[in-house]
CSV table of C-alpha atoms in Angstrom, one decimal:
chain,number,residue,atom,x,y,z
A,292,UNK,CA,104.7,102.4,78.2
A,293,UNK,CA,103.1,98.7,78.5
A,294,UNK,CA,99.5,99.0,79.9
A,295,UNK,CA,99.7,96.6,82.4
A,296,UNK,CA,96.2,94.4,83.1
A,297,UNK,CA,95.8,91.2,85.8
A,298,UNK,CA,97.2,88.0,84.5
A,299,UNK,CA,95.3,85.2,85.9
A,300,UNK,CA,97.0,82.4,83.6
A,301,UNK,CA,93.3,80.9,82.5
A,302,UNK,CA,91.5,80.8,86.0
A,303,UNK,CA,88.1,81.2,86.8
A,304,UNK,CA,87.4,83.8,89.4
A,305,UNK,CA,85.5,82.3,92.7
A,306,UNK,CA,85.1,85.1,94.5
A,307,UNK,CA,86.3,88.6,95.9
A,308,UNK,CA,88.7,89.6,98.6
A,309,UNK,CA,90.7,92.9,98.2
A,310,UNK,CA,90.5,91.8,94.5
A,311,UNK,CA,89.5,89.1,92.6
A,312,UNK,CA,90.2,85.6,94.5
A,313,UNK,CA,91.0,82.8,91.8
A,314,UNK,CA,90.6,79.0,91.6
A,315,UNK,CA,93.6,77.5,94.0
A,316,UNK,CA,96.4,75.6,92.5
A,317,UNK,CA,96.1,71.7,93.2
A,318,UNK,CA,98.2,69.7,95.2
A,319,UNK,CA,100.3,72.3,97.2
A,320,UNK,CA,102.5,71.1,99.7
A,321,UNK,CA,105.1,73.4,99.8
A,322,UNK,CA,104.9,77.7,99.5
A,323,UNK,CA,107.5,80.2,99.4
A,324,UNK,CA,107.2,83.7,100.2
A,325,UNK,CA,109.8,86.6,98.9
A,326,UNK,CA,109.9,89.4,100.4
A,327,UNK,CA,113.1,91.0,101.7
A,328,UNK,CA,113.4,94.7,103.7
A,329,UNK,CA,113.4,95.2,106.8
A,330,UNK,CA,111.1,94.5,110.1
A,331,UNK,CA,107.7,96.6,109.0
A,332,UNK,CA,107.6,95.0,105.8
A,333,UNK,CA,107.6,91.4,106.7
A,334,UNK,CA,105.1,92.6,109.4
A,335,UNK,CA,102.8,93.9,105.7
A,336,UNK,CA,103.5,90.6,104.5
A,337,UNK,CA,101.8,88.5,107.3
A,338,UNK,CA,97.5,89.0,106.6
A,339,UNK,CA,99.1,87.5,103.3
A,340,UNK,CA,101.0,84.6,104.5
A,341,UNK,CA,98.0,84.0,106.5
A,342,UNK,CA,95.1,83.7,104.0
A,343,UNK,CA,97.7,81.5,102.1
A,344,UNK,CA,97.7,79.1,104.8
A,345,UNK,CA,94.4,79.0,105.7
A,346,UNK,CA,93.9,78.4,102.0
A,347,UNK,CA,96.5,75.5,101.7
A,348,UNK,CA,96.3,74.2,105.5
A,349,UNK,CA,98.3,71.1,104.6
A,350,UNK,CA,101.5,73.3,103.1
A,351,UNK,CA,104.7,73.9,104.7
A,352,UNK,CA,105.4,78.1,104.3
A,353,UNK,CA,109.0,79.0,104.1
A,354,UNK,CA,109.8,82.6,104.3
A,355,UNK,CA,112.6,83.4,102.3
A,356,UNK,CA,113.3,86.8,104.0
A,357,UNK,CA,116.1,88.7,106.1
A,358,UNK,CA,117.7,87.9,109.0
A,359,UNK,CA,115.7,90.2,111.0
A,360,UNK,CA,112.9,88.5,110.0
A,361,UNK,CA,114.0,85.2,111.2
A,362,UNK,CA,115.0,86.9,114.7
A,363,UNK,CA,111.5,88.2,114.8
A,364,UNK,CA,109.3,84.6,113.4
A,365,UNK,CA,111.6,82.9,115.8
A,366,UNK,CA,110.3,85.4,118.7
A,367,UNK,CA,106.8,85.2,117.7
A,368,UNK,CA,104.1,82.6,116.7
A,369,UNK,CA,103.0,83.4,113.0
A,370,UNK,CA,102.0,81.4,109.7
A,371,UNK,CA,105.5,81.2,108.6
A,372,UNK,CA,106.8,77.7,109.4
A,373,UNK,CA,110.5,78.2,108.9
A,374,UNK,CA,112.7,81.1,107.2
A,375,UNK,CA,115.5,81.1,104.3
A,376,UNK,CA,117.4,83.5,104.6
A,377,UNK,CA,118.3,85.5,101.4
A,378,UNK,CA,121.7,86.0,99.9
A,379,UNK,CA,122.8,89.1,98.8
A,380,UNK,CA,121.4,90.0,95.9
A,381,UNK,CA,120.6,93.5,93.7
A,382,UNK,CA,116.9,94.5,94.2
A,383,UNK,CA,116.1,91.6,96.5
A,384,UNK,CA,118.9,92.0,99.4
A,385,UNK,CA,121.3,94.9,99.6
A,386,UNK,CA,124.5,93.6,99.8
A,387,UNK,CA,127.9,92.0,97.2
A,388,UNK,CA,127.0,89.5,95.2
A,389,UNK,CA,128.4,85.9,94.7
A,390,UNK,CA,127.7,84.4,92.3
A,391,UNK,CA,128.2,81.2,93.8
A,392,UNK,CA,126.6,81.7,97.0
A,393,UNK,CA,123.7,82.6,94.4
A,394,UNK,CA,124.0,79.1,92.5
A,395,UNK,CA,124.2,77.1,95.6
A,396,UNK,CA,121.1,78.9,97.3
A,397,UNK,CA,118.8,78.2,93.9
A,398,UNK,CA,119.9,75.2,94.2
A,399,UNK,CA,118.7,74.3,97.4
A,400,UNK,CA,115.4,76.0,96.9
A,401,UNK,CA,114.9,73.7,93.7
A,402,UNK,CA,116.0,70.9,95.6
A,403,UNK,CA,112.7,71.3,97.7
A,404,UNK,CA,110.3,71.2,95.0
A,405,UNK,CA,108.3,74.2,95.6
A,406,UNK,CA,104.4,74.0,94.8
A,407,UNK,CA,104.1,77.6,94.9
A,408,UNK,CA,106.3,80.8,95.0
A,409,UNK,CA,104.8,83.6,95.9
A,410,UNK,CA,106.5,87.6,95.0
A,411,UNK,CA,105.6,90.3,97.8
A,412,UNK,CA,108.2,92.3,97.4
A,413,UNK,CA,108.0,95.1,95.2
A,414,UNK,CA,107.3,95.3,91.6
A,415,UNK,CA,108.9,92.3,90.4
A,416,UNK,CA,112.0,94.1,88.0
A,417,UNK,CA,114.4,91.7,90.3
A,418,UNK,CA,112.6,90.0,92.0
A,419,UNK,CA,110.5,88.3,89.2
A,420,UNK,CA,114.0,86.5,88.0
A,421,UNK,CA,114.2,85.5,91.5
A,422,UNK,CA,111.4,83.9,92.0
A,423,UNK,CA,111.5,82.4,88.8
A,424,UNK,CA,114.5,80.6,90.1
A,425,UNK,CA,113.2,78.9,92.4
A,426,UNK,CA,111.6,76.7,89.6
A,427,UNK,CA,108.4,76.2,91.3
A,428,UNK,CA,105.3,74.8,89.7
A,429,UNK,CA,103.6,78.3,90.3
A,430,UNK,CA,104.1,81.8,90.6
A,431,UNK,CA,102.2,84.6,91.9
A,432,UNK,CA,103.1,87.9,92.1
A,433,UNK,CA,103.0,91.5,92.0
A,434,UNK,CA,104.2,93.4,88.4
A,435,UNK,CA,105.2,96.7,86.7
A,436,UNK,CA,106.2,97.3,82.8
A,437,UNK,CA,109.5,96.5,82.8
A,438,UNK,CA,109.5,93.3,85.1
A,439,UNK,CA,109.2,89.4,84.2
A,440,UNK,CA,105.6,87.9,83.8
A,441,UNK,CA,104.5,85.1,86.6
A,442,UNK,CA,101.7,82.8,86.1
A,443,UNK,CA,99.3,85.4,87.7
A,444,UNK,CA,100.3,89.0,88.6
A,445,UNK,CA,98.4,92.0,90.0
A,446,UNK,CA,99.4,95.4,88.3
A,447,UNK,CA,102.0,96.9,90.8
A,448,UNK,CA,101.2,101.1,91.5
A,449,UNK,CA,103.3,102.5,94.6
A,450,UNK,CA,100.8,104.3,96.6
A,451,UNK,CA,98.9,101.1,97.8
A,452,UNK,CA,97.9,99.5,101.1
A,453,UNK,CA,101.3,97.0,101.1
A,454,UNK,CA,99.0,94.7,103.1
A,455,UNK,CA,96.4,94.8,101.3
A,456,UNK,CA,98.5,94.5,97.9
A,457,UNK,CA,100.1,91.8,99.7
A,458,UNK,CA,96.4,90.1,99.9
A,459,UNK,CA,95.3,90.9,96.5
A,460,UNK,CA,98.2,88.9,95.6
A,461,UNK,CA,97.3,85.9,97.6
A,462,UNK,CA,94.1,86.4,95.9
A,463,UNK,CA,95.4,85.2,93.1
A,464,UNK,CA,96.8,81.9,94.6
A,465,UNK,CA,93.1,81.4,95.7
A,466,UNK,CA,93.5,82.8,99.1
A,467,UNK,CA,90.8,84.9,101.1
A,468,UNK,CA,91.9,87.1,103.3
A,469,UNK,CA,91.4,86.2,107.2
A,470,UNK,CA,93.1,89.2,108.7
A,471,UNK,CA,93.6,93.0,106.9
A,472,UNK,CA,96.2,93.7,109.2
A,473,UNK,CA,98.7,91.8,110.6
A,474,UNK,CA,98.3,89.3,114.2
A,475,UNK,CA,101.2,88.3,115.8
A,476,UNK,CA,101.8,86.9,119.4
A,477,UNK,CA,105.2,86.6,121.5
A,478,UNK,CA,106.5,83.0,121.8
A,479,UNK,CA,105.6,81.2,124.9
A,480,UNK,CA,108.4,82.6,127.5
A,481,UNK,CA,109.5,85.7,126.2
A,482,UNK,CA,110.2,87.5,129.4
A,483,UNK,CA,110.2,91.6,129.5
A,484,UNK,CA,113.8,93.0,129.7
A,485,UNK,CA,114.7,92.8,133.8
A,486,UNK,CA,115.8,96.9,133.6
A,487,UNK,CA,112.1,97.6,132.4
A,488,UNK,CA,110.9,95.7,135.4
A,489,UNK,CA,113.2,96.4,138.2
A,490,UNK,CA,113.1,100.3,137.5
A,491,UNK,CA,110.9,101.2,140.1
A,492,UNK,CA,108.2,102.7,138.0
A,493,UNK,CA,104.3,101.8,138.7
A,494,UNK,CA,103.0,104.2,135.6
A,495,UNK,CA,101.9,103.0,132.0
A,496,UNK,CA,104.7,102.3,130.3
A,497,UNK,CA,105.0,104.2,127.0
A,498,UNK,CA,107.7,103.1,124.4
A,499,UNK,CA,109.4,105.6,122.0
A,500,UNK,CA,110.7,104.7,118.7
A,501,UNK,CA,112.1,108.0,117.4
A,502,UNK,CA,113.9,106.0,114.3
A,503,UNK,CA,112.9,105.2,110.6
A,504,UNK,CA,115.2,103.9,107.5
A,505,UNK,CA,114.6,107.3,106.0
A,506,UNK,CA,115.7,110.5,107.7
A,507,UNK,CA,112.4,112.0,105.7
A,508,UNK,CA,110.1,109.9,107.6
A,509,UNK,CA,111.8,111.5,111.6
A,510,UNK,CA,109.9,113.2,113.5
A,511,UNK,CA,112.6,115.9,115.3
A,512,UNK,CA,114.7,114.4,118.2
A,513,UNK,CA,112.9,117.8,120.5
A,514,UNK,CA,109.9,116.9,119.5
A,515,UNK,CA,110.2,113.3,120.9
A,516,UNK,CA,112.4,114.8,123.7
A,517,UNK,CA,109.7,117.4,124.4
A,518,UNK,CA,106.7,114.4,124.3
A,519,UNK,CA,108.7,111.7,126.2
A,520,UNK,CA,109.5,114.6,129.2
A,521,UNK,CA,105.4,114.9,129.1
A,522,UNK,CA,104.9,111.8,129.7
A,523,UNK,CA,107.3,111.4,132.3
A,524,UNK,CA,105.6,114.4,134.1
A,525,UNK,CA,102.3,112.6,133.9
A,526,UNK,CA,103.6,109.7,135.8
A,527,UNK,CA,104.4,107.3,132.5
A,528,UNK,CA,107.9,105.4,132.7
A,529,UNK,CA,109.5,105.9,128.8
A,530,UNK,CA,111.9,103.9,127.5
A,531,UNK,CA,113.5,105.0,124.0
A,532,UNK,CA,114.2,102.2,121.8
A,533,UNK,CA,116.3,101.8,118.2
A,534,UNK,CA,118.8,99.7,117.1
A,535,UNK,CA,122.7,99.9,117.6
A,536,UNK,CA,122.4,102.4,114.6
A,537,UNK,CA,119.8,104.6,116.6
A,538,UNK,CA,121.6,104.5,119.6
A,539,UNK,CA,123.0,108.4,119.4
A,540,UNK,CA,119.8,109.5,118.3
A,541,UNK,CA,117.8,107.7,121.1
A,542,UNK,CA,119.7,109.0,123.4
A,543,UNK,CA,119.9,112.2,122.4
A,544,UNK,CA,115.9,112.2,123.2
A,545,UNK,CA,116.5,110.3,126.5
A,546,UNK,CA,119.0,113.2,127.4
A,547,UNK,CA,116.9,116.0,126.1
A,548,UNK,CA,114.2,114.5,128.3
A,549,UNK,CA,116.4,115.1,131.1
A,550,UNK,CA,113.9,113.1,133.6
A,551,UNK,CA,114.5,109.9,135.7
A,552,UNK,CA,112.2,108.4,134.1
A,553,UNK,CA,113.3,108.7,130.4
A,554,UNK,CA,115.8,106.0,129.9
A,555,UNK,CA,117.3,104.5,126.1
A,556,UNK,CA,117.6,100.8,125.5
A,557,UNK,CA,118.6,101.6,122.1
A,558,UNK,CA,120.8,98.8,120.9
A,559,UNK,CA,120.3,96.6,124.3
A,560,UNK,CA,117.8,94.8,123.3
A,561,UNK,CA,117.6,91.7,120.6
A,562,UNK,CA,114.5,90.8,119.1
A,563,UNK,CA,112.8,88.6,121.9
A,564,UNK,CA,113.1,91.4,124.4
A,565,UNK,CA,112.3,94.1,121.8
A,566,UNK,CA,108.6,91.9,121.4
A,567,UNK,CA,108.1,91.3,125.2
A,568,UNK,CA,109.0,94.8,125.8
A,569,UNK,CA,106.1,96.2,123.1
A,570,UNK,CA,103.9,93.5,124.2
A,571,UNK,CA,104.0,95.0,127.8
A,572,UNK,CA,103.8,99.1,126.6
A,573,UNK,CA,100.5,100.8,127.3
A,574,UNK,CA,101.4,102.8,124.0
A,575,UNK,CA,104.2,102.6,121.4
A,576,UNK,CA,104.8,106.4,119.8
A,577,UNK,CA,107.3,105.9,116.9
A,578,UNK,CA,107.4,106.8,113.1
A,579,UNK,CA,106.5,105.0,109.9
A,580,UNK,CA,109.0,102.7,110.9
A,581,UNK,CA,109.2,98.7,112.0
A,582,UNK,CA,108.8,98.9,115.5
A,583,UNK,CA,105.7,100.7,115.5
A,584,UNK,CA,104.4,98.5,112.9
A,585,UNK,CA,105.0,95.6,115.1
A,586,UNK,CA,103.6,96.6,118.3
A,587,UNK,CA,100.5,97.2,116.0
A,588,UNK,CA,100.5,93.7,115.1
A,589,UNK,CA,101.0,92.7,118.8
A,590,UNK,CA,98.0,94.3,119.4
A,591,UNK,CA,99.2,97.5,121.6
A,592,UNK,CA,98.0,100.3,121.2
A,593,UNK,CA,99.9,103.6,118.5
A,594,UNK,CA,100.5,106.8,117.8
A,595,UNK,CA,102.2,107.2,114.8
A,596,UNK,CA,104.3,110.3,113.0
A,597,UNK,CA,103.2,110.0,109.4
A,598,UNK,CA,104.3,112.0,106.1
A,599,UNK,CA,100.7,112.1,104.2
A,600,UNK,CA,102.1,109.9,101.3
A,601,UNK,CA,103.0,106.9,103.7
A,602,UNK,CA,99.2,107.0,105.3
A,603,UNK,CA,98.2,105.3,102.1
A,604,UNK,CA,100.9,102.7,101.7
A,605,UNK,CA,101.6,102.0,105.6
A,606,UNK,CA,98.9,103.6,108.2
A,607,UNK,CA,96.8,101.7,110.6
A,608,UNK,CA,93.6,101.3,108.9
A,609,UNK,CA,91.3,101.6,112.3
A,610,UNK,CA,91.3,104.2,115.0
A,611,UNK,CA,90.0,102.9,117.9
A,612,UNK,CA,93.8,101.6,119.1
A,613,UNK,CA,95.4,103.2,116.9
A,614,UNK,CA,96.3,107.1,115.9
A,615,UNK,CA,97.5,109.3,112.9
A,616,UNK,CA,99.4,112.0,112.8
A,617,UNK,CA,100.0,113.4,109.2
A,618,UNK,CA,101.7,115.8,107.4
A,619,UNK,CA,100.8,117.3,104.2
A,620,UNK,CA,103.8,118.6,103.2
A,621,UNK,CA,104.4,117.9,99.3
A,622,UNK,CA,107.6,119.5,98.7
A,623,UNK,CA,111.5,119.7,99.9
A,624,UNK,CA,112.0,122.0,101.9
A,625,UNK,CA,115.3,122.9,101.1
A,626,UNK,CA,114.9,122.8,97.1
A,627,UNK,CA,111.0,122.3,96.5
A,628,UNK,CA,111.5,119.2,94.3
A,629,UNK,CA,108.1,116.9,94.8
A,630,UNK,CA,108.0,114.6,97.0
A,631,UNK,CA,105.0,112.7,96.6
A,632,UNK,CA,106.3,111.4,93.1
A,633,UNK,CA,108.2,108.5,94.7
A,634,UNK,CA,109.2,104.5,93.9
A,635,UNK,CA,112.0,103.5,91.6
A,636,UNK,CA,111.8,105.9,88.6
A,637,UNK,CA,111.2,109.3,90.4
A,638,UNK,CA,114.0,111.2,91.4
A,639,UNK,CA,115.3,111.3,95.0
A,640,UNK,CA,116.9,115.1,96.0
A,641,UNK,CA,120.2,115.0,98.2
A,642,UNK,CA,118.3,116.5,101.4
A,643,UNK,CA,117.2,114.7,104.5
A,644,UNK,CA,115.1,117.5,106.2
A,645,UNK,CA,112.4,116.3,107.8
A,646,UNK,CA,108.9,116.1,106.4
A,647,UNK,CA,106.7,115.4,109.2
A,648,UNK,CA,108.4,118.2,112.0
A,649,UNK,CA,105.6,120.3,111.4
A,650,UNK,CA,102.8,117.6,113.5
A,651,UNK,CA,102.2,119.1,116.6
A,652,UNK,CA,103.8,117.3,120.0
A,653,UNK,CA,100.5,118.2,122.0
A,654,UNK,CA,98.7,116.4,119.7
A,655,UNK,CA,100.8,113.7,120.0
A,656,UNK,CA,100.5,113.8,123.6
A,657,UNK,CA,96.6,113.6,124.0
A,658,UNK,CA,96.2,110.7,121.9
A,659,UNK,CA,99.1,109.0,124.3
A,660,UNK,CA,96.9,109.9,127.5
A,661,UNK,CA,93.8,108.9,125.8
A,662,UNK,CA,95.0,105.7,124.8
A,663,UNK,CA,96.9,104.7,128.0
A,664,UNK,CA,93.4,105.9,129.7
A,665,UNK,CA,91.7,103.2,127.4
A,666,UNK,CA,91.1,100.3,129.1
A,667,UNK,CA,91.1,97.4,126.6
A,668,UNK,CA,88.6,94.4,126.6
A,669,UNK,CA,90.1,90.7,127.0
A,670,UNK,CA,89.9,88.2,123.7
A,671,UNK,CA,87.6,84.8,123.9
A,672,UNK,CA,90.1,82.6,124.3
């Protein structure tokens, strides 16, 4: 197999940020971003998109992402001055190809003129070619073996920060990093949803996300039922949230709760009143899954349900807001294959059990009271 090494296509290096920081490119007006997925990893994407502007503060950033991440710039205020959204394509965004719908999207991007593309998502074997398409005068981008070369390209290996991969790339396009993690704020007006607010309640609010893309990643539905009745006891109001795709399990924990002041909004809510609703919690308890990572970035305080290997890529890196749970399990339960080989050569078993039921709900539950307890100091405006 290739041994990959950093590409920097003939620059000097200037400094250090998570890696080496190279000259910028000259006379960039215009920056695309790929990266695809879902909700968490456009939120790993934004220290990135931020060093980039800060570097270029003249250049217009276009996202070229999902639609839930134009739901969620258009609910927030970010870097990203306007979103693309992707078509269907393999390795990039799930979904039947067209070939035409293809053909007329590159051409539109190409049509802009793009200074500089920039490749966040993944390690490049389809989305190199993509971004290549684009036909910008630049490319930066993250790489294994078997994918296309960019101008300059950061060795990808899986178990890695994904925002600080994201900013070693930007590195490369001569961006220091400004944030490690990422800062978002709602947009001016977003109100909380009206059943959070005319409920009654006068405790901390504590949101439950009991969801995650992979049934691996789940902490058990009585273990969520079991921390959310807690916290109900102790005066909290809960709220359960998911998407329409959650729904069952979310309320499964509401009804397992069985307290009045458990309640789901699982599929209720669009992305506006998902963000005012965070921005409001006194603590968000979910798994390694988008909306935790979110109300991270809105600056509210976590306790998140971790599988060991995920600490690495996706965990909060400080601990006075934010709290890990982790389990060290290594191996399936059901037929012992090993789990921490992982990415897009390793082989994935049939079985969903869970790999994080063994984290302990007390433990949960302390960090929830000590963080609600927390009283948290005002910014300088």
């Amino acid at each position: 197999m290739e041994q990959l090494t950093a590409e920097f296509g003939g620059s000097r290096r200037v400094g250090t940020g998570v890696g080496p920081v190279l000259e910028k490119f000259q006379d960039v007006t215009r920056i695309a971003v790929l990266r695809g997925g879902g909700l968490g990893d456009l939120v790993f994407a934004i220290p990135a998109m931020s060093a980039l502007k800060a570097a270029y503060p003249g250049a217009t950033l276009t996202l070229l992402g999902t639609p839930v991440h134009k739901a969620l710039i258009d609910a927030t205020t970010s870097p990203v001055n306007e979103v693309c959204v992707l078509p269907f394509a393999e390795g990039v965004r799930p979904g039947q190809e067209a070939t035409e719908e293809l053909d007329t999207f590159f051409d539109a991007m190409r049509e802009r003129g793009f200074d500089l593309a920039v490749q966040l998502h993944g390690g490049g074997r389809y989305s190199n070619p993509f971004l290549l398409r684009l036909g910008a005068r630049h490319t930066v981008g993250t790489r294994t073996a078997d994918a296309a070369s960019l101008e300059r390209t950061v060795p990808y290996l899986y178990y890695q920060h994904e925002p600080l991969r994201a900013l070693e790339v930007a590195g490369l396009a001569g961006a220091f990093p400004i944030d490690l993690e990422a800062r978002l704020a709602p947009a001016p007006g977003l109100a909380c949803p009206a059943v959070v607010m005319d409920d009654g309640g006068t405790g901390p609010l504590v949101v439950v996300h009991p969801g995650a893309t992979d049934p691996r990643r789940r902490w058990p539905v009585a273990r969520f039922a079991e921390l959310a009745a807690a916290c109900a006891a102790d005066g909290f109001r809960v709220v359960v949230i998911g998407d329409e795709s959650e729904q069952e399990l979310a309320g499964e924990v509401a009804e397992q709760a069985a307290s009045a002041h458990v309640r789901s909004l699982a599929g209720d809510l669009d992305m506006g009143g998902l963000v005012a609703l965070l921005a409001r919690a006194a603590v968000v308890v979910g798994n390694d899954s988008g909306p935790r990572h979110l109300a991270q970035a809105l600056g509210v305080p976590t306790v998140g349900v971790f599988w060991a290997g995920n600490v690495i890529n996706a965990g909060a890196l400080g601990r006075s807001l934010h709290r890990i749970h982790a389990s060290w399990v290594t191996a399936c339960p059901s037929c012992g294959i090993d789990v921490t080989q992982v990415g897009w050569t390793a082989p994935r078993c049939p079985h969903d059990d869970s790999a994080v039921a063994d984290v302990s709900v007390r433990d949960v539950y302390e960090d929830v009271r000590s963080l609600a307890a927390t009283e948290l100091p005002k910014e300088d405006a």
